[in-house]
PDB file of C-alpha atoms in Angstrom:
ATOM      1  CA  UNK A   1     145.928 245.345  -3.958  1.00 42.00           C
ATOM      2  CA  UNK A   2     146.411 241.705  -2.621  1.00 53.00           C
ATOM      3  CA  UNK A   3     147.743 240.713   0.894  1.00 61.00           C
ATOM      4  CA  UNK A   4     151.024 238.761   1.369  1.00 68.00           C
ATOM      5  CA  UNK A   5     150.596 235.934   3.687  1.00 75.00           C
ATOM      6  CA  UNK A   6     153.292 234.694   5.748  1.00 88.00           C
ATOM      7  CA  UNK A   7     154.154 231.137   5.038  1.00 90.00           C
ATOM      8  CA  UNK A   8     152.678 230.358   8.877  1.00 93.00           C
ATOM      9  CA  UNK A   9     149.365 232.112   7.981  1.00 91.00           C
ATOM     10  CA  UNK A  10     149.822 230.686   4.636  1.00 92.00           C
ATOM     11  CA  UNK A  11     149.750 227.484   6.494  1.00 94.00           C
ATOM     12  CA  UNK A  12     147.366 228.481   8.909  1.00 94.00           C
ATOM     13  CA  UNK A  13     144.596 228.946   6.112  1.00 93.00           C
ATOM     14  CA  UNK A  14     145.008 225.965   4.594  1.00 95.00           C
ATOM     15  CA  UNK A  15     144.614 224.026   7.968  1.00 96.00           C
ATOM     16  CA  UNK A  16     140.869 225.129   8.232  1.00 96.00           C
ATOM     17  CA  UNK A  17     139.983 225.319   4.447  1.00 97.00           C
ATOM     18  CA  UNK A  18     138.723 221.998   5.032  1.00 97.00           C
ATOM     19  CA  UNK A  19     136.436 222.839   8.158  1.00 96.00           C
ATOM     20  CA  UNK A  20     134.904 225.990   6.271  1.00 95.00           C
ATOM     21  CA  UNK A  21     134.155 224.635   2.617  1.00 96.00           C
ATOM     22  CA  UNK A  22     133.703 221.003   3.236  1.00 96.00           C
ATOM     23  CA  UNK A  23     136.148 220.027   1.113  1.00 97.00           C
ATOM     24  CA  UNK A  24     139.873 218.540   1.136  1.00 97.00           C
ATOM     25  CA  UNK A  25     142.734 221.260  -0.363  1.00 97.00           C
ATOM     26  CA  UNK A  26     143.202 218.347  -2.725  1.00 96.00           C
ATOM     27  CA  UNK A  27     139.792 218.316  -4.031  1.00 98.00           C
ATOM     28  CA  UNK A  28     140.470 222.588  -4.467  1.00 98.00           C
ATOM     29  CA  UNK A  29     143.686 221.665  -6.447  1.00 97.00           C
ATOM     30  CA  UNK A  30     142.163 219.420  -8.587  1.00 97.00           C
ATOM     31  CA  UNK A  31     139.472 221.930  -9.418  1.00 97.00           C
ATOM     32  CA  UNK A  32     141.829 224.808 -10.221  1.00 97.00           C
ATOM     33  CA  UNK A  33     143.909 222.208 -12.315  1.00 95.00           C
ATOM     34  CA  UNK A  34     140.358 221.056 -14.226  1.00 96.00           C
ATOM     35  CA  UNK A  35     138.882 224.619 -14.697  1.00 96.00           C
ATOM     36  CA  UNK A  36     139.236 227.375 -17.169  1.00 96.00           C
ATOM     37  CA  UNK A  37     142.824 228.054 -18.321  1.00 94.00           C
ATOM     38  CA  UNK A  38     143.663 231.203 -16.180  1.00 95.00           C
ATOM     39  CA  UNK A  39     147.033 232.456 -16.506  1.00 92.00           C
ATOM     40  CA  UNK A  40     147.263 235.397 -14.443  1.00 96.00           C
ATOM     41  CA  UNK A  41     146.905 234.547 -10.104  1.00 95.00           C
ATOM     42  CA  UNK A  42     143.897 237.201  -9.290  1.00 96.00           C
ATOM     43  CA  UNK A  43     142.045 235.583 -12.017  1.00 97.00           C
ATOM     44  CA  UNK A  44     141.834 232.286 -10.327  1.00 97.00           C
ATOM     45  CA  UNK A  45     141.375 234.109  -7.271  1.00 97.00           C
ATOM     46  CA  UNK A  46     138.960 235.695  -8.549  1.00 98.00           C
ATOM     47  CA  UNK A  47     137.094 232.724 -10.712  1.00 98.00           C
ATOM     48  CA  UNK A  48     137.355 230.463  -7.392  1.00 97.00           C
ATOM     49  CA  UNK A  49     135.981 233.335  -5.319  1.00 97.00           C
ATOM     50  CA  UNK A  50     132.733 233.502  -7.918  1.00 97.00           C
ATOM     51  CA  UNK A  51     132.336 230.031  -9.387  1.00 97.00           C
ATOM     52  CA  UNK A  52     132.466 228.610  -6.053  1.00 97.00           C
ATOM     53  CA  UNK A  53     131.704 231.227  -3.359  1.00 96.00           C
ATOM     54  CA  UNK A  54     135.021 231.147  -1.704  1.00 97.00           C
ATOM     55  CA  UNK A  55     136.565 234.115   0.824  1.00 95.00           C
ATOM     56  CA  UNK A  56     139.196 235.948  -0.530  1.00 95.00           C
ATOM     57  CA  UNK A  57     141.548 234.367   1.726  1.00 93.00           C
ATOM     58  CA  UNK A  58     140.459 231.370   1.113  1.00 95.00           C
ATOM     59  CA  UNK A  59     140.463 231.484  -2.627  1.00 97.00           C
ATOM     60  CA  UNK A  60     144.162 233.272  -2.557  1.00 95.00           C
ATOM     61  CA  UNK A  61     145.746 230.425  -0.244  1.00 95.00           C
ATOM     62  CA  UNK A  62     144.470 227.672  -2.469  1.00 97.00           C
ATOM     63  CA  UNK A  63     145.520 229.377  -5.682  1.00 96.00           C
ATOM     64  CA  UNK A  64     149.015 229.992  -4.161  1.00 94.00           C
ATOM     65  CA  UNK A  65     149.461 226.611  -2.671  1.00 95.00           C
ATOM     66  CA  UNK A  66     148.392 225.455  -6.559  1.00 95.00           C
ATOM     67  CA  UNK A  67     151.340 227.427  -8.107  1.00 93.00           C
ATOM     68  CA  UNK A  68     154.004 226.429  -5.136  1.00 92.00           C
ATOM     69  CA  UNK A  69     153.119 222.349  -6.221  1.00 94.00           C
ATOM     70  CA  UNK A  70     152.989 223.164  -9.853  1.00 91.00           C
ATOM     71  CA  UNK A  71     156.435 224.982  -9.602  1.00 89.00           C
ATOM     72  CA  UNK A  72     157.794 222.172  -7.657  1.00 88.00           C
ATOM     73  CA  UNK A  73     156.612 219.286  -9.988  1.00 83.00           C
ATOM     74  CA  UNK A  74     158.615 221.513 -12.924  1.00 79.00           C
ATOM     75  CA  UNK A  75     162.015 220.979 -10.503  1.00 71.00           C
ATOM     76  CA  UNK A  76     161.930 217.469 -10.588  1.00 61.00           C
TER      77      UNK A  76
END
C-alpha cells in the first residue's frame, strides 16, 4: 500500500532530491517523460526505483510531481 504525502512533505522531498541523487527534479521529469510508456503511477514508481536506484520516497515524489505538471499543462 503506498503512503500519502502531505503537500509540505511533498515539498519537503523534492527540496533534497537534488542533494541525494545528484540530479535537478527537472532532469527526473525529463526522464520519466523520455522513458517507457507507463500508465499506471506504481509502475513508474516502481521502474524509477529499479532503472535508476531511487528510494521509494524519492521515486513516488518525482512521479507525483510529474503527473501534478502534466495535469496542469492539460488546463491551459
Amino acid at each position: 500500500m503506498s503512503q500519502v504525502f502531505s503537500e509540505e512533505t511533498h515539498r519537503n522531498m523534492l527540496a533534497r532530491i537534488p542533494h541525494c541523487t545528484g540530479r535537478q527534479i527537472s532532469d527526473w521529469l525529463r526522464t520519466v517523460d523520455e522513458g517507457p510508456a507507463l500508465f499506471r503511477f506504481e509502475e513508474k514508481v516502481s521502474w524509477l526505483r529499479h532503472e535508476h536506484n531511487l528510494a521509494y520516497g524519492h521515486a513516488k515524489a518525482i512521479v507525483h510531481e510529474y503527473d501534478l505538471r502534466r495535469a496542469a499543462r492539460k488546463l491551459l
